[in-house]
Amino acid sequence: MNQWKIMFRKEMLEMWRNSKWIWLPIVFILFGIMQPVTAYYLPQILKNTGSLSKSAVINIPLPTGGEVLIKTLSQYGTIGLLIIVLASMGMVSNERISGVAGMILMKPVKFASYLTAKWAAALTITLFSFSLGFFVSWYYTCSLVGEVNFSRAFVSFLLYCLWLAFIVTITLLASTSFNENAAIAFITLAFATVLTVSANVFTKYMHWSPSHLTDQATTFLVKGEFASHLSLVLIVTSLSIILLLYMSIYVFKKKQLET
């Protein structure tokens, strides 16, 4: 366990040196603020663009607080996902290419400790950044647009955290399997996209899909109740994360032993 803690602290220090602890939370906070502020000030923004006559009357109904927070989650599901993958895609491949991984593993460090410490560090900064962005968005939504029940928002937040944990774990597997960062990002995003699209197209056969966590999060935010098959989605997602971690360790160990 001490070995794992040392590896985890190394990863956290490395991310601090790379300024990830600065720019990643800032990006998520900006995304969180953008939607409620834009929704509230949209009439003034349109009025000040200068493209409309002074006599023009702008009457845009203000969305509900829940609708604004759902749009924020939607942004995290697209651009936010891309940023997470770009920030974590090189967590294994960069050290393998530079030879740092080989130097570390020459010491009595277990493959599992090395990889799970990297996974936990990437997950920590991802969830920390998302937490800041989500709750800043919730605060500004409540202040500018309308009240959003905190309990509903918190449950939606937890469901979305599990989806992000699933994405980070896929990124880890891709990073252990490929050396090129472009390939890692493409494979991860393509897998997430295919999973989401197929779950929406083949709804009858894809009740188990982890991508339904985002639907569950928005449904609970609006209605205060879960959509069907939540238990199945939670079980499949949790087991998938464990399986992906095992696969990552197996692939990484095989590649290291081959070299």
PDB file of N, CA and C in Angstrom, residues 20-116:
ATOM      1  N   LYS A  20      -1.845  20.957 -14.822  1.00  0.00           N
ATOM      2  CA  LYS A  20      -3.193  20.425 -15.019  1.00  0.00           C
ATOM      3  C   LYS A  20      -4.123  20.810 -13.869  1.00  0.00           C
ATOM      4  N   TRP A  21      -3.545  20.947 -12.670  1.00  0.00           N
ATOM      5  CA  TRP A  21      -4.359  21.326 -11.512  1.00  0.00           C
ATOM      6  C   TRP A  21      -4.830  22.770 -11.598  1.00  0.00           C
ATOM      7  N   ILE A  22      -4.308  23.505 -12.579  1.00  0.00           N
ATOM      8  CA  ILE A  22      -4.736  24.901 -12.766  1.00  0.00           C
ATOM      9  C   ILE A  22      -5.703  25.013 -13.938  1.00  0.00           C
ATOM     10  N   TRP A  23      -5.246  24.570 -15.114  1.00  0.00           N
ATOM     11  CA  TRP A  23      -6.066  24.842 -16.297  1.00  0.00           C
ATOM     12  C   TRP A  23      -7.311  23.954 -16.409  1.00  0.00           C
ATOM     13  N   LEU A  24      -7.225  22.713 -15.940  1.00  0.00           N
ATOM     14  CA  LEU A  24      -8.397  21.839 -16.093  1.00  0.00           C
ATOM     15  C   LEU A  24      -9.579  22.310 -15.233  1.00  0.00           C
ATOM     16  N   PRO A  25      -9.372  22.625 -13.936  1.00  0.00           N
ATOM     17  CA  PRO A  25     -10.507  23.165 -13.164  1.00  0.00           C
ATOM     18  C   PRO A  25     -11.029  24.484 -13.730  1.00  0.00           C
ATOM     19  N   ILE A  26     -10.125  25.339 -14.219  1.00  0.00           N
ATOM     20  CA  ILE A  26     -10.572  26.629 -14.769  1.00  0.00           C
ATOM     21  C   ILE A  26     -11.467  26.412 -15.984  1.00  0.00           C
ATOM     22  N   VAL A  27     -11.069  25.485 -16.859  1.00  0.00           N
ATOM     23  CA  VAL A  27     -11.881  25.204 -18.051  1.00  0.00           C
ATOM     24  C   VAL A  27     -13.274  24.695 -17.658  1.00  0.00           C
ATOM     25  N   PHE A  28     -13.329  23.800 -16.682  1.00  0.00           N
ATOM     26  CA  PHE A  28     -14.622  23.262 -16.268  1.00  0.00           C
ATOM     27  C   PHE A  28     -15.481  24.332 -15.582  1.00  0.00           C
ATOM     28  N   ILE A  29     -14.837  25.216 -14.816  1.00  0.00           N
ATOM     29  CA  ILE A  29     -15.598  26.305 -14.177  1.00  0.00           C
ATOM     30  C   ILE A  29     -16.169  27.243 -15.235  1.00  0.00           C
ATOM     31  N   LEU A  30     -15.364  27.555 -16.254  1.00  0.00           N
ATOM     32  CA  LEU A  30     -15.853  28.435 -17.327  1.00  0.00           C
ATOM     33  C   LEU A  30     -17.048  27.812 -18.050  1.00  0.00           C
ATOM     34  N   PHE A  31     -16.956  26.509 -18.311  1.00  0.00           N
ATOM     35  CA  PHE A  31     -18.099  25.823 -18.929  1.00  0.00           C
ATOM     36  C   PHE A  31     -19.316  25.889 -18.021  1.00  0.00           C
ATOM     37  N   GLY A  32     -19.079  25.757 -16.713  1.00  0.00           N
ATOM     38  CA  GLY A  32     -20.189  25.779 -15.764  1.00  0.00           C
ATOM     39  C   GLY A  32     -20.864  27.125 -15.685  1.00  0.00           C
ATOM     40  N   ILE A  33     -20.086  28.196 -15.785  1.00  0.00           N
ATOM     41  CA  ILE A  33     -20.652  29.549 -15.684  1.00  0.00           C
ATOM     42  C   ILE A  33     -21.341  29.954 -16.981  1.00  0.00           C
ATOM     43  N   MET A  34     -20.785  29.518 -18.098  1.00  0.00           N
ATOM     44  CA  MET A  34     -21.203  30.004 -19.407  1.00  0.00           C
ATOM     45  C   MET A  34     -22.707  29.843 -19.654  1.00  0.00           C
ATOM     46  N   GLN A  35     -23.261  28.663 -19.374  1.00  0.00           N
ATOM     47  CA  GLN A  35     -24.644  28.380 -19.750  1.00  0.00           C
ATOM     48  C   GLN A  35     -25.666  29.243 -18.988  1.00  0.00           C
ATOM     49  N   PRO A  36     -25.598  29.306 -17.644  1.00  0.00           N
ATOM     50  CA  PRO A  36     -26.582  30.148 -16.954  1.00  0.00           C
ATOM     51  C   PRO A  36     -26.424  31.633 -17.263  1.00  0.00           C
ATOM     52  N   VAL A  37     -25.177  32.106 -17.397  1.00  0.00           N
ATOM     53  CA  VAL A  37     -24.962  33.523 -17.702  1.00  0.00           C
ATOM     54  C   VAL A  37     -25.493  33.848 -19.097  1.00  0.00           C
ATOM     55  N   THR A  38     -25.219  32.967 -20.064  1.00  0.00           N
ATOM     56  CA  THR A  38     -25.711  33.190 -21.429  1.00  0.00           C
ATOM     57  C   THR A  38     -27.234  33.174 -21.470  1.00  0.00           C
ATOM     58  N   ALA A  39     -27.842  32.214 -20.761  1.00  0.00           N
ATOM     59  CA  ALA A  39     -29.306  32.123 -20.754  1.00  0.00           C
ATOM     60  C   ALA A  39     -29.924  33.385 -20.162  1.00  0.00           C
ATOM     61  N   TYR A  40     -29.317  33.927 -19.120  1.00  0.00           N
ATOM     62  CA  TYR A  40     -29.887  35.098 -18.442  1.00  0.00           C
ATOM     63  C   TYR A  40     -29.691  36.386 -19.233  1.00  0.00           C
ATOM     64  N   TYR A  41     -28.509  36.525 -19.810  1.00  0.00           N
ATOM     65  CA  TYR A  41     -28.189  37.789 -20.487  1.00  0.00           C
ATOM     66  C   TYR A  41     -28.377  37.728 -21.998  1.00  0.00           C
ATOM     67  N   LEU A  42     -28.989  36.659 -22.510  1.00  0.00           N
ATOM     68  CA  LEU A  42     -29.132  36.522 -23.969  1.00  0.00           C
ATOM     69  C   LEU A  42     -29.864  37.704 -24.621  1.00  0.00           C
ATOM     70  N   PRO A  43     -30.998  38.188 -24.059  1.00  0.00           N
ATOM     71  CA  PRO A  43     -31.646  39.352 -24.696  1.00  0.00           C
ATOM     72  C   PRO A  43     -30.734  40.568 -24.768  1.00  0.00           C
ATOM     73  N   GLN A  44     -29.978  40.840 -23.675  1.00  0.00           N
ATOM     74  CA  GLN A  44     -29.070  41.997 -23.692  1.00  0.00           C
ATOM     75  C   GLN A  44     -27.939  41.784 -24.687  1.00  0.00           C
ATOM     76  N   ILE A  45     -27.460  40.545 -24.796  1.00  0.00           N
ATOM     77  CA  ILE A  45     -26.384  40.255 -25.748  1.00  0.00           C
ATOM     78  C   ILE A  45     -26.852  40.519 -27.172  1.00  0.00           C
ATOM     79  N   LEU A  46     -28.069  40.037 -27.495  1.00  0.00           N
ATOM     80  CA  LEU A  46     -28.617  40.252 -28.843  1.00  0.00           C
ATOM     81  C   LEU A  46     -28.845  41.737 -29.104  1.00  0.00           C
ATOM     82  N   LYS A  47     -29.310  42.442 -28.080  1.00  0.00           N
ATOM     83  CA  LYS A  47     -29.603  43.871 -28.234  1.00  0.00           C
ATOM     84  C   LYS A  47     -28.341  44.673 -28.485  1.00  0.00           C
ATOM     85  N   ASN A  48     -27.229  44.237 -27.867  1.00  0.00           N
ATOM     86  CA  ASN A  48     -25.971  44.995 -27.985  1.00  0.00           C
ATOM     87  C   ASN A  48     -25.103  44.574 -29.161  1.00  0.00           C
ATOM     88  N   THR A  49     -25.574  43.588 -29.931  1.00  0.00           N
ATOM     89  CA  THR A  49     -24.780  43.189 -31.092  1.00  0.00           C
ATOM     90  C   THR A  49     -24.798  44.257 -32.177  1.00  0.00           C
ATOM     91  N   GLY A  50     -25.853  45.128 -32.156  1.00  0.00           N
ATOM     92  CA  GLY A  50     -25.925  46.195 -33.142  1.00  0.00           C
ATOM     93  C   GLY A  50     -26.578  45.804 -34.445  1.00  0.00           C
ATOM     94  N   SER A  51     -26.945  44.537 -34.575  1.00  0.00           N
ATOM     95  CA  SER A  51     -27.554  44.075 -35.822  1.00  0.00           C
ATOM     96  C   SER A  51     -29.067  44.280 -35.830  1.00  0.00           C
ATOM     97  N   LEU A  52     -29.627  44.653 -34.686  1.00  0.00           N
ATOM     98  CA  LEU A  52     -31.063  44.860 -34.606  1.00  0.00           C
ATOM     99  C   LEU A  52     -31.368  46.342 -34.460  1.00  0.00           C
ATOM    100  N   SER A  53     -32.552  46.765 -34.952  1.00  0.00           N
ATOM    101  CA  SER A  53     -32.943  48.161 -34.809  1.00  0.00           C
ATOM    102  C   SER A  53     -33.293  48.451 -33.356  1.00  0.00           C
ATOM    103  N   LYS A  54     -33.202  49.728 -32.984  1.00  0.00           N
ATOM    104  CA  LYS A  54     -33.462  50.115 -31.599  1.00  0.00           C
ATOM    105  C   LYS A  54     -34.893  49.836 -31.184  1.00  0.00           C
ATOM    106  N   SER A  55     -35.796  49.821 -32.164  1.00  0.00           N
ATOM    107  CA  SER A  55     -37.216  49.604 -31.838  1.00  0.00           C
ATOM    108  C   SER A  55     -37.560  48.117 -31.727  1.00  0.00           C
ATOM    109  N   ALA A  56     -36.607  47.270 -32.063  1.00  0.00           N
ATOM    110  CA  ALA A  56     -36.885  45.828 -32.024  1.00  0.00           C
ATOM    111  C   ALA A  56     -37.132  45.381 -30.585  1.00  0.00           C
ATOM    112  N   VAL A  57     -38.151  44.530 -30.437  1.00  0.00           N
ATOM    113  CA  VAL A  57     -38.500  44.011 -29.115  1.00  0.00           C
ATOM    114  C   VAL A  57     -38.042  42.555 -29.032  1.00  0.00           C
ATOM    115  N   ILE A  58     -37.166  42.276 -28.092  1.00  0.00           N
ATOM    116  CA  ILE A  58     -36.635  40.915 -27.929  1.00  0.00           C
ATOM    117  C   ILE A  58     -37.351  40.262 -26.758  1.00  0.00           C
ATOM    118  N   ASN A  59     -38.085  39.222 -27.064  1.00  0.00           N
ATOM    119  CA  ASN A  59     -38.847  38.546 -26.021  1.00  0.00           C
ATOM    120  C   ASN A  59     -38.504  37.057 -26.037  1.00  0.00           C
ATOM    121  N   ILE A  60     -37.464  36.703 -25.328  1.00  0.00           N
ATOM    122  CA  ILE A  60     -37.030  35.304 -25.258  1.00  0.00           C
ATOM    123  C   ILE A  60     -37.356  34.776 -23.863  1.00  0.00           C
ATOM    124  N   PRO A  61     -38.238  33.787 -23.770  1.00  0.00           N
ATOM    125  CA  PRO A  61     -38.592  33.282 -22.436  1.00  0.00           C
ATOM    126  C   PRO A  61     -37.383  32.666 -21.744  1.00  0.00           C
ATOM    127  N   LEU A  62     -37.248  32.947 -20.457  1.00  0.00           N
ATOM    128  CA  LEU A  62     -36.128  32.408 -19.684  1.00  0.00           C
ATOM    129  C   LEU A  62     -36.365  30.918 -19.421  1.00  0.00           C
ATOM    130  N   PRO A  63     -35.395  30.065 -19.745  1.00  0.00           N
ATOM    131  CA  PRO A  63     -35.585  28.625 -19.469  1.00  0.00           C
ATOM    132  C   PRO A  63     -35.623  28.370 -17.970  1.00  0.00           C
ATOM    133  N   THR A  64     -36.090  27.202 -17.619  1.00  0.00           N
ATOM    134  CA  THR A  64     -36.101  26.850 -16.197  1.00  0.00           C
ATOM    135  C   THR A  64     -34.686  26.513 -15.733  1.00  0.00           C
ATOM    136  N   GLY A  65     -34.506  26.515 -14.426  1.00  0.00           N
ATOM    137  CA  GLY A  65     -33.183  26.189 -13.894  1.00  0.00           C
ATOM    138  C   GLY A  65     -32.745  24.785 -14.280  1.00  0.00           C
ATOM    139  N   GLY A  66     -33.687  23.848 -14.252  1.00  0.00           N
ATOM    140  CA  GLY A  66     -33.361  22.465 -14.625  1.00  0.00           C
ATOM    141  C   GLY A  66     -32.894  22.357 -16.065  1.00  0.00           C
ATOM    142  N   GLU A  67     -33.565  23.098 -16.958  1.00  0.00           N
ATOM    143  CA  GLU A  67     -33.177  23.059 -18.378  1.00  0.00           C
ATOM    144  C   GLU A  67     -31.770  23.611 -18.585  1.00  0.00           C
ATOM    145  N   VAL A  68     -31.441  24.667 -17.854  1.00  0.00           N
ATOM    146  CA  VAL A  68     -30.095  25.253 -17.984  1.00  0.00           C
ATOM    147  C   VAL A  68     -29.028  24.282 -17.489  1.00  0.00           C
ATOM    148  N   LEU A  69     -29.313  23.610 -16.358  1.00  0.00           N
ATOM    149  CA  LEU A  69     -28.326  22.672 -15.816  1.00  0.00           C
ATOM    150  C   LEU A  69     -28.172  21.453 -16.729  1.00  0.00           C
ATOM    151  N   ILE A  70     -29.253  21.043 -17.381  1.00  0.00           N
ATOM    152  CA  ILE A  70     -29.160  19.924 -18.328  1.00  0.00           C
ATOM    153  C   ILE A  70     -28.286  20.316 -19.524  1.00  0.00           C
ATOM    154  N   LYS A  71     -28.430  21.566 -19.990  1.00  0.00           N
ATOM    155  CA  LYS A  71     -27.580  22.022 -21.100  1.00  0.00           C
ATOM    156  C   LYS A  71     -26.111  22.060 -20.681  1.00  0.00           C
ATOM    157  N   THR A  72     -25.866  22.402 -19.415  1.00  0.00           N
ATOM    158  CA  THR A  72     -24.486  22.383 -18.911  1.00  0.00           C
ATOM    159  C   THR A  72     -23.933  20.961 -18.938  1.00  0.00           C
ATOM    160  N   LEU A  73     -24.744  19.993 -18.492  1.00  0.00           N
ATOM    161  CA  LEU A  73     -24.318  18.593 -18.523  1.00  0.00           C
ATOM    162  C   LEU A  73     -24.060  18.138 -19.954  1.00  0.00           C
ATOM    163  N   SER A  74     -24.901  18.621 -20.873  1.00  0.00           N
ATOM    164  CA  SER A  74     -24.720  18.265 -22.277  1.00  0.00           C
ATOM    165  C   SER A  74     -23.370  18.764 -22.795  1.00  0.00           C
ATOM    166  N   GLN A  75     -22.972  19.971 -22.359  1.00  0.00           N
ATOM    167  CA  GLN A  75     -21.661  20.498 -22.764  1.00  0.00           C
ATOM    168  C   GLN A  75     -20.525  19.671 -22.182  1.00  0.00           C
ATOM    169  N   TYR A  76     -20.696  19.255 -20.929  1.00  0.00           N
ATOM    170  CA  TYR A  76     -19.675  18.390 -20.322  1.00  0.00           C
ATOM    171  C   TYR A  76     -19.612  17.034 -21.038  1.00  0.00           C
ATOM    172  N   GLY A  77     -20.742  16.619 -21.611  1.00  0.00           N
ATOM    173  CA  GLY A  77     -20.778  15.333 -22.306  1.00  0.00           C
ATOM    174  C   GLY A  77     -20.139  15.378 -23.686  1.00  0.00           C
ATOM    175  N   THR A  78     -19.904  16.561 -24.202  1.00  0.00           N
ATOM    176  CA  THR A  78     -19.285  16.679 -25.532  1.00  0.00           C
ATOM    177  C   THR A  78     -17.885  17.310 -25.417  1.00  0.00           C
ATOM    178  N   ILE A  79     -17.855  18.618 -25.224  1.00  0.00           N
ATOM    179  CA  ILE A  79     -16.558  19.301 -25.159  1.00  0.00           C
ATOM    180  C   ILE A  79     -15.794  18.896 -23.896  1.00  0.00           C
ATOM    181  N   GLY A  80     -16.523  18.746 -22.784  1.00  0.00           N
ATOM    182  CA  GLY A  80     -15.865  18.347 -21.542  1.00  0.00           C
ATOM    183  C   GLY A  80     -15.203  16.989 -21.661  1.00  0.00           C
ATOM    184  N   LEU A  81     -15.916  16.071 -22.351  1.00  0.00           N
ATOM    185  CA  LEU A  81     -15.365  14.722 -22.544  1.00  0.00           C
ATOM    186  C   LEU A  81     -14.080  14.778 -23.370  1.00  0.00           C
ATOM    187  N   LEU A  82     -14.107  15.614 -24.408  1.00  0.00           N
ATOM    188  CA  LEU A  82     -12.924  15.772 -25.259  1.00  0.00           C
ATOM    189  C   LEU A  82     -11.733  16.294 -24.435  1.00  0.00           C
ATOM    190  N   ILE A  83     -11.985  17.262 -23.568  1.00  0.00           N
ATOM    191  CA  ILE A  83     -10.904  17.838 -22.746  1.00  0.00           C
ATOM    192  C   ILE A  83     -10.350  16.791 -21.780  1.00  0.00           C
ATOM    193  N   ILE A  84     -11.234  15.990 -21.186  1.00  0.00           N
ATOM    194  CA  ILE A  84     -10.781  14.948 -20.252  1.00  0.00           C
ATOM    195  C   ILE A  84      -9.879  13.943 -20.967  1.00  0.00           C
ATOM    196  N   VAL A  85     -10.298  13.531 -22.147  1.00  0.00           N
ATOM    197  CA  VAL A  85      -9.506  12.554 -22.904  1.00  0.00           C
ATOM    198  C   VAL A  85      -8.161  13.147 -23.307  1.00  0.00           C
ATOM    199  N   LEU A  86      -8.170  14.400 -23.758  1.00  0.00           N
ATOM    200  CA  LEU A  86      -6.907  15.047 -24.155  1.00  0.00           C
ATOM    201  C   LEU A  86      -5.964  15.208 -22.967  1.00  0.00           C
ATOM    202  N   ALA A  87      -6.536  15.455 -21.783  1.00  0.00           N
ATOM    203  CA  ALA A  87      -5.697  15.662 -20.592  1.00  0.00           C
ATOM    204  C   ALA A  87      -5.106  14.366 -20.058  1.00  0.00           C
ATOM    205  N   SER A  88      -5.771  13.238 -20.313  1.00  0.00           N
ATOM    206  CA  SER A  88      -5.327  11.977 -19.699  1.00  0.00           C
ATOM    207  C   SER A  88      -4.818  10.939 -20.697  1.00  0.00           C
ATOM    208  N   MET A  89      -4.838  11.259 -21.994  1.00  0.00           N
ATOM    209  CA  MET A  89      -4.513  10.233 -22.989  1.00  0.00           C
ATOM    210  C   MET A  89      -3.058   9.753 -22.902  1.00  0.00           C
ATOM    211  N   GLY A  90      -2.154  10.615 -22.427  1.00  0.00           N
ATOM    212  CA  GLY A  90      -0.744  10.222 -22.408  1.00  0.00           C
ATOM    213  C   GLY A  90      -0.258   9.699 -21.077  1.00  0.00           C
ATOM    214  N   MET A  91      -1.182   9.344 -20.175  1.00  0.00           N
ATOM    215  CA  MET A  91      -0.764   9.003 -18.809  1.00  0.00           C
ATOM    216  C   MET A  91       0.134   7.774 -18.757  1.00  0.00           C
ATOM    217  N   VAL A  92      -0.008   6.844 -19.695  1.00  0.00           N
ATOM    218  CA  VAL A  92       0.864   5.669 -19.729  1.00  0.00           C
ATOM    219  C   VAL A  92       1.797   5.721 -20.939  1.00  0.00           C
ATOM    220  N   SER A  93       1.231   6.069 -22.082  1.00  0.00           N
ATOM    221  CA  SER A  93       2.011   6.006 -23.329  1.00  0.00           C
ATOM    222  C   SER A  93       3.222   6.938 -23.299  1.00  0.00           C
ATOM    223  N   ASN A  94       3.081   8.144 -22.731  1.00  0.00           N
ATOM    224  CA  ASN A  94       4.202   9.092 -22.702  1.00  0.00           C
ATOM    225  C   ASN A  94       5.388   8.539 -21.914  1.00  0.00           C
ATOM    226  N   GLU A  95       5.076   7.917 -20.761  1.00  0.00           N
ATOM    227  CA  GLU A  95       6.170   7.374 -19.931  1.00  0.00           C
ATOM    228  C   GLU A  95       6.774   6.126 -20.562  1.00  0.00           C
ATOM    229  N   ARG A  96       5.957   5.379 -21.293  1.00  0.00           N
ATOM    230  CA  ARG A  96       6.497   4.183 -21.955  1.00  0.00           C
ATOM    231  C   ARG A  96       7.439   4.584 -23.081  1.00  0.00           C
ATOM    232  N   ILE A  97       7.053   5.610 -23.861  1.00  0.00           N
ATOM    233  CA  ILE A  97       7.887   6.061 -24.977  1.00  0.00           C
ATOM    234  C   ILE A  97       9.187   6.677 -24.463  1.00  0.00           C
ATOM    235  N   SER A  98       9.094   7.476 -23.398  1.00  0.00           N
ATOM    236  CA  SER A  98      10.291   8.147 -22.872  1.00  0.00           C
ATOM    237  C   SER A  98      11.210   7.217 -22.089  1.00  0.00           C
ATOM    238  N   GLY A  99      10.698   6.031 -21.740  1.00  0.00           N
ATOM    239  CA  GLY A  99      11.519   5.080 -20.989  1.00  0.00           C
ATOM    240  C   GLY A  99      11.374   5.195 -19.487  1.00  0.00           C
ATOM    241  N   VAL A 100      10.589   6.178 -19.038  1.00  0.00           N
ATOM    242  CA  VAL A 100      10.402   6.366 -17.594  1.00  0.00           C
ATOM    243  C   VAL A 100       9.691   5.160 -16.980  1.00  0.00           C
ATOM    244  N   ALA A 101       8.717   4.617 -17.708  1.00  0.00           N
ATOM    245  CA  ALA A 101       7.978   3.458 -17.182  1.00  0.00           C
ATOM    246  C   ALA A 101       8.915   2.278 -16.937  1.00  0.00           C
ATOM    247  N   GLY A 102       9.826   2.049 -17.891  1.00  0.00           N
ATOM    248  CA  GLY A 102      10.772   0.945 -17.746  1.00  0.00           C
ATOM    249  C   GLY A 102      11.682   1.137 -16.543  1.00  0.00           C
ATOM    250  N   MET A 103      12.139   2.397 -16.325  1.00  0.00           N
ATOM    251  CA  MET A 103      13.016   2.685 -15.187  1.00  0.00           C
ATOM    252  C   MET A 103      12.285   2.457 -13.865  1.00  0.00           C
ATOM    253  N   ILE A 104      11.021   2.864 -13.818  1.00  0.00           N
ATOM    254  CA  ILE A 104      10.244   2.682 -12.577  1.00  0.00           C
ATOM    255  C   ILE A 104      10.006   1.204 -12.306  1.00  0.00           C
ATOM    256  N   LEU A 105       9.675   0.452 -13.371  1.00  0.00           N
ATOM    257  CA  LEU A 105       9.319  -0.962 -13.188  1.00  0.00           C
ATOM    258  C   LEU A 105      10.548  -1.848 -12.988  1.00  0.00           C
ATOM    259  N   MET A 106      11.752  -1.285 -13.199  1.00  0.00           N
ATOM    260  CA  MET A 106      12.963  -2.038 -12.851  1.00  0.00           C
ATOM    261  C   MET A 106      13.084  -2.200 -11.341  1.00  0.00           C
ATOM    262  N   LYS A 107      12.456  -1.258 -10.620  1.00  0.00           N
ATOM    263  CA  LYS A 107      12.425  -1.344  -9.165  1.00  0.00           C
ATOM    264  C   LYS A 107      11.277  -2.290  -8.775  1.00  0.00           C
ATOM    265  N   PRO A 108      11.233  -2.714  -7.522  1.00  0.00           N
ATOM    266  CA  PRO A 108      10.156  -3.626  -7.113  1.00  0.00           C
ATOM    267  C   PRO A 108       8.798  -2.937  -7.027  1.00  0.00           C
ATOM    268  N   VAL A 109       8.317  -2.488  -8.200  1.00  0.00           N
ATOM    269  CA  VAL A 109       7.004  -1.840  -8.282  1.00  0.00           C
ATOM    270  C   VAL A 109       6.068  -2.761  -9.068  1.00  0.00           C
ATOM    271  N   LYS A 110       4.919  -3.025  -8.502  1.00  0.00           N
ATOM    272  CA  LYS A 110       3.977  -3.915  -9.177  1.00  0.00           C
ATOM    273  C   LYS A 110       3.298  -3.190 -10.339  1.00  0.00           C
ATOM    274  N   PHE A 111       3.020  -3.946 -11.395  1.00  0.00           N
ATOM    275  CA  PHE A 111       2.330  -3.366 -12.551  1.00  0.00           C
ATOM    276  C   PHE A 111       0.970  -2.800 -12.127  1.00  0.00           C
ATOM    277  N   ALA A 112       0.284  -3.526 -11.269  1.00  0.00           N
ATOM    278  CA  ALA A 112      -1.049  -3.090 -10.825  1.00  0.00           C
ATOM    279  C   ALA A 112      -0.964  -1.778 -10.044  1.00  0.00           C
ATOM    280  N   SER A 113       0.057  -1.655  -9.186  1.00  0.00           N
ATOM    281  CA  SER A 113       0.219  -0.416  -8.408  1.00  0.00           C
ATOM    282  C   SER A 113       0.509   0.757  -9.331  1.00  0.00           C
ATOM    283  N   TYR A 114       1.375   0.512 -10.303  1.00  0.00           N
ATOM    284  CA  TYR A 114       1.755   1.569 -11.249  1.00  0.00           C
ATOM    285  C   TYR A 114       0.532   2.089 -12.014  1.00  0.00           C
ATOM    286  N   LEU A 115      -0.269   1.167 -12.535  1.00  0.00           N
ATOM    287  CA  LEU A 115      -1.405   1.579 -13.370  1.00  0.00           C
ATOM    288  C   LEU A 115      -2.574   2.123 -12.553  1.00  0.00           C
ATOM    289  N   THR A 116      -2.913   1.441 -11.456  1.00  0.00           N
ATOM    290  CA  THR A 116      -4.073   1.918 -10.678  1.00  0.00           C
ATOM    291  C   THR A 116      -3.779   3.271 -10.018  1.00  0.00           C
TER     292      THR A 116
END
